[in-house]
Amino acid sequence: MDKFRMMFQFLQSNQESFMNGICGIMALAAAQLYSAFEFSCPCLPDYNYAYGIGVLVVPPVWFFMLGFVLNNNVSMLAEEWRRPLGRRVKDPTVLRYMFCSISQRSLIAPIVWISVTLMDGKSFLCAYSLDLDARRFTGPDFSFEKANMSGEDVTRMLAKIPCKDIYDGGHIVAREAATRYLRCVSQAFGWVFLLLITLTAFLVRAIRPCFTQAAFLKTKYWSHYIDIERKMFDETCTEHAKSFAKVCIQQYFESISGEMRSLHGHRPHRDNGDNDDSDDEDKKLSDEDKLLGIRAQDDMNRVLWNWHACKPALSLRRDGPDGDASDELVNGGVHYVQMKEMAEYYSTV
């Protein structure tokens, strides 16, 4: 139980670990779903191909879309792409990196499904049983013309090869040989598919740092920044909402208490009243400090709209000695303080 708790805490440590855990769970779900899935080929010439290819293609598309749905970064990507330009410039490379990251994680479950399906071979057998060369699986002296079998009869017979219970052409075409042949071809395609996917992933990981490492680090940093900024903004809004509600409720009860005192014409006696009042005032001041100067509904609505319409520029200012913002900007480099200011600082110490 402790191991599962530690694993769950690790997955919740950051967004990337959480999404990797979700992708792993989806991959396992794809394999388990295929093992529980009852494959039933229709064994009809007009439906075999559609059913076999549908089983091979449709579930991966569903898993791919489900990966996008479960990824929290999709809404963040859409918001960053559709937001007004405002004071912050959009970086297409960051958006492209976020989209590629989401797509890569969403492709894990479809890849597992396609690999398991090709290795099993049932869907491939159902889809391509009609494309078999029936003469390769008959006796050397057998001829369809001598057996008075037309092309339609041969097609119907080949369509029944995936269905062992209703296949009635065992004396003409050896079903076991045809089934093994198609499954071998399906497994060969499965191994080639896995080899291509692995080779592509290896080339991406091995070649990308040689050419775009600096750009990759930049886009990765700012994509993480957007995610963290969104979380911090939500946490700040939650803290402000709690403080705003608490101060409003306190002011409401204070006003009601004042009206009741004026109505009754006396004040209830309390021991250590001064200390209690001072404690309440300290708590109220601490709650009001969390309001960050926003004390009206219209002001908060304006702040929320401005955050979406014109986010602040990513250019931080260092406060000067008098508390005012100085003209020196911190833009991607280390801010060095002048030597004179350093000497004054050490002299006062």
mmCIF file of N, CA, C and O in Angstrom, residues 15 19 22-23 26 60-78 98-110:
data_model
loop_
_atom_site.group_PDB
_atom_site.id
_atom_site.type_symbol
_atom_site.label_atom_id
_atom_site.label_comp_id
_atom_site.label_asym_id
_atom_site.label_seq_id
_atom_site.Cartn_x
_atom_site.Cartn_y
_atom_site.Cartn_z
ATOM 1 N N GLN A 15 3.018 18.301 -13.516
ATOM 2 C CA GLN A 15 2.103 18.023 -14.606
ATOM 3 C C GLN A 15 2.659 16.973 -15.558
ATOM 4 O O GLN A 15 1.935 16.104 -16.051
ATOM 5 N N MET A 19 0.884 13.364 -16.450
ATOM 6 C CA MET A 19 0.454 12.983 -17.785
ATOM 7 C C MET A 19 1.155 11.712 -18.241
ATOM 8 O O MET A 19 0.575 10.893 -18.959
ATOM 9 N N ILE A 22 -0.829 9.001 -16.710
ATOM 10 C CA ILE A 22 -2.091 8.818 -17.424
ATOM 11 C C ILE A 22 -1.875 8.051 -18.717
ATOM 12 O O ILE A 22 -2.651 7.150 -19.086
ATOM 13 N N CYS A 23 -0.786 8.368 -19.440
ATOM 14 C CA CYS A 23 -0.493 7.669 -20.698
ATOM 15 C C CYS A 23 -0.178 6.202 -20.437
ATOM 16 O O CYS A 23 -0.594 5.324 -21.202
ATOM 17 N N MET A 26 -3.427 4.445 -19.788
ATOM 18 C CA MET A 26 -4.173 4.264 -21.026
ATOM 19 C C MET A 26 -3.583 3.147 -21.871
ATOM 20 O O MET A 26 -4.315 2.397 -22.538
ATOM 21 N N PRO A 60 -7.791 3.048 -32.179
ATOM 22 C CA PRO A 60 -6.662 3.977 -31.992
ATOM 23 C C PRO A 60 -7.046 5.439 -32.123
ATOM 24 O O PRO A 60 -6.521 6.291 -31.401
ATOM 25 N N VAL A 61 -7.964 5.741 -33.053
ATOM 26 C CA VAL A 61 -8.420 7.132 -33.179
ATOM 27 C C VAL A 61 -9.142 7.561 -31.907
ATOM 28 O O VAL A 61 -8.965 8.688 -31.409
ATOM 29 N N TRP A 62 -9.951 6.659 -31.343
ATOM 30 C CA TRP A 62 -10.656 6.975 -30.090
ATOM 31 C C TRP A 62 -9.672 7.167 -28.948
ATOM 32 O O TRP A 62 -9.820 8.099 -28.151
ATOM 33 N N PHE A 63 -8.654 6.310 -28.842
ATOM 34 C CA PHE A 63 -7.645 6.469 -27.805
ATOM 35 C C PHE A 63 -6.867 7.768 -27.987
ATOM 36 O O PHE A 63 -6.509 8.423 -26.997
ATOM 37 N N PHE A 64 -6.591 8.134 -29.228
ATOM 38 C CA PHE A 64 -5.865 9.382 -29.480
ATOM 39 C C PHE A 64 -6.678 10.591 -29.024
ATOM 40 O O PHE A 64 -6.152 11.507 -28.374
ATOM 41 N N MET A 65 -7.959 10.622 -29.358
ATOM 42 C CA MET A 65 -8.820 11.716 -28.915
ATOM 43 C C MET A 65 -8.986 11.703 -27.403
ATOM 44 O O MET A 65 -9.021 12.766 -26.767
ATOM 45 N N LEU A 66 -9.065 10.510 -26.796
ATOM 46 C CA LEU A 66 -9.177 10.427 -25.345
ATOM 47 C C LEU A 66 -7.925 10.964 -24.666
ATOM 48 O O LEU A 66 -7.999 11.583 -23.597
ATOM 49 N N GLY A 67 -6.758 10.730 -25.286
ATOM 50 C CA GLY A 67 -5.528 11.302 -24.742
ATOM 51 C C GLY A 67 -5.556 12.812 -24.725
ATOM 52 O O GLY A 67 -5.072 13.446 -23.777
ATOM 53 N N PHE A 68 -6.138 13.436 -25.751
ATOM 54 C CA PHE A 68 -6.274 14.888 -25.756
ATOM 55 C C PHE A 68 -7.269 15.354 -24.710
ATOM 56 O O PHE A 68 -7.089 16.396 -24.088
ATOM 57 N N VAL A 69 -8.339 14.578 -24.526
ATOM 58 C CA VAL A 69 -9.364 14.980 -23.552
ATOM 59 C C VAL A 69 -8.808 14.935 -22.135
ATOM 60 O O VAL A 69 -9.069 15.832 -21.321
ATOM 61 N N LEU A 70 -8.027 13.902 -21.818
ATOM 62 C CA LEU A 70 -7.504 13.744 -20.469
ATOM 63 C C LEU A 70 -6.313 14.637 -20.186
ATOM 64 O O LEU A 70 -5.908 14.771 -19.027
ATOM 65 N N ASN A 71 -5.727 15.236 -21.190
ATOM 66 C CA ASN A 71 -4.563 16.094 -20.997
ATOM 67 C C ASN A 71 -5.014 17.500 -20.634
ATOM 68 O O ASN A 71 -5.732 18.155 -21.408
ATOM 69 N N ASN A 72 -4.613 17.966 -19.465
ATOM 70 C CA ASN A 72 -5.018 19.298 -19.004
ATOM 71 C C ASN A 72 -4.372 20.416 -19.812
ATOM 72 O O ASN A 72 -4.853 21.558 -19.781
ATOM 73 N N ASN A 73 -3.287 20.103 -20.503
ATOM 74 C CA ASN A 73 -2.603 21.145 -21.252
ATOM 75 C C ASN A 73 -3.342 21.539 -22.526
ATOM 76 O O ASN A 73 -2.963 22.515 -23.177
ATOM 77 N N VAL A 74 -4.371 20.784 -22.909
ATOM 78 C CA VAL A 74 -5.108 21.123 -24.125
ATOM 79 C C VAL A 74 -5.824 22.453 -23.954
ATOM 80 O O VAL A 74 -5.784 23.328 -24.838
ATOM 81 N N SER A 75 -6.501 22.625 -22.819
ATOM 82 C CA SER A 75 -7.186 23.899 -22.572
ATOM 83 C C SER A 75 -6.182 25.045 -22.464
ATOM 84 O O SER A 75 -6.438 26.161 -22.927
ATOM 85 N N MET A 76 -5.026 24.763 -21.857
ATOM 86 C CA MET A 76 -3.999 25.794 -21.759
ATOM 87 C C MET A 76 -3.464 26.169 -23.135
ATOM 88 O O MET A 76 -3.237 27.344 -23.434
ATOM 89 N N LEU A 77 -3.280 25.169 -24.012
ATOM 90 C CA LEU A 77 -2.813 25.431 -25.369
ATOM 91 C C LEU A 77 -3.843 26.235 -26.155
ATOM 92 O O LEU A 77 -3.495 27.204 -26.842
ATOM 93 N N ALA A 78 -5.123 25.852 -26.046
ATOM 94 C CA ALA A 78 -6.178 26.586 -26.756
ATOM 95 C C ALA A 78 -6.295 28.018 -26.237
ATOM 96 O O ALA A 78 -6.490 28.967 -27.017
ATOM 97 N N MET A 98 4.151 22.557 -27.207
ATOM 98 C CA MET A 98 3.064 22.055 -26.377
ATOM 99 C C MET A 98 2.188 21.082 -27.157
ATOM 100 O O MET A 98 1.796 20.022 -26.638
ATOM 101 N N PHE A 99 1.883 21.414 -28.416
ATOM 102 C CA PHE A 99 1.052 20.524 -29.232
ATOM 103 C C PHE A 99 1.770 19.207 -29.501
ATOM 104 O O PHE A 99 1.157 18.130 -29.433
ATOM 105 N N CYS A 100 3.058 19.265 -29.806
ATOM 106 C CA CYS A 100 3.821 18.034 -30.054
ATOM 107 C C CYS A 100 3.913 17.185 -28.788
ATOM 108 O O CYS A 100 3.835 15.947 -28.857
ATOM 109 N N SER A 101 4.075 17.832 -27.642
ATOM 110 C CA SER A 101 4.146 17.088 -26.386
ATOM 111 C C SER A 101 2.825 16.378 -26.090
ATOM 112 O O SER A 101 2.810 15.209 -25.684
ATOM 113 N N ILE A 102 1.712 17.063 -26.316
ATOM 114 C CA ILE A 102 0.405 16.440 -26.102
ATOM 115 C C ILE A 102 0.184 15.305 -27.088
ATOM 116 O O ILE A 102 -0.308 14.224 -26.725
ATOM 117 N N SER A 103 0.569 15.510 -28.342
ATOM 118 C CA SER A 103 0.365 14.479 -29.363
ATOM 119 C C SER A 103 1.209 13.248 -29.080
ATOM 120 O O SER A 103 0.742 12.110 -29.251
ATOM 121 N N GLN A 104 2.446 13.441 -28.653
ATOM 122 C CA GLN A 104 3.302 12.294 -28.370
ATOM 123 C C GLN A 104 2.742 11.432 -27.252
ATOM 124 O O GLN A 104 2.752 10.201 -27.340
ATOM 125 N N ARG A 105 2.246 12.067 -26.212
ATOM 126 C CA ARG A 105 1.666 11.289 -25.117
ATOM 127 C C ARG A 105 0.364 10.620 -25.538
ATOM 128 O O ARG A 105 0.063 9.507 -25.088
ATOM 129 N N SER A 106 -0.406 11.283 -26.393
ATOM 130 C CA SER A 106 -1.680 10.705 -26.825
ATOM 131 C C SER A 106 -1.495 9.554 -27.799
ATOM 132 O O SER A 106 -2.428 8.761 -27.991
ATOM 133 N N LEU A 107 -0.325 9.440 -28.420
ATOM 134 C CA LEU A 107 -0.082 8.375 -29.392
ATOM 135 C C LEU A 107 0.334 7.057 -28.739
ATOM 136 O O LEU A 107 0.399 6.035 -29.428
ATOM 137 N N ILE A 108 0.615 7.049 -27.447
ATOM 138 C CA ILE A 108 1.112 5.829 -26.803
ATOM 139 C C ILE A 108 0.048 4.737 -26.814
ATOM 140 O O ILE A 108 0.314 3.592 -27.217
ATOM 141 N N ALA A 109 -1.156 5.056 -26.385
ATOM 142 C CA ALA A 109 -2.224 4.048 -26.347
ATOM 143 C C ALA A 109 -2.593 3.551 -27.746
ATOM 144 O O ALA A 109 -2.758 2.331 -27.934
ATOM 145 N N PRO A 110 -2.747 4.415 -28.766
ATOM 146 C CA PRO A 110 -2.997 3.888 -30.115
ATOM 147 C C PRO A 110 -1.898 2.969 -30.629
ATOM 148 O O PRO A 110 -2.180 1.969 -31.298
#
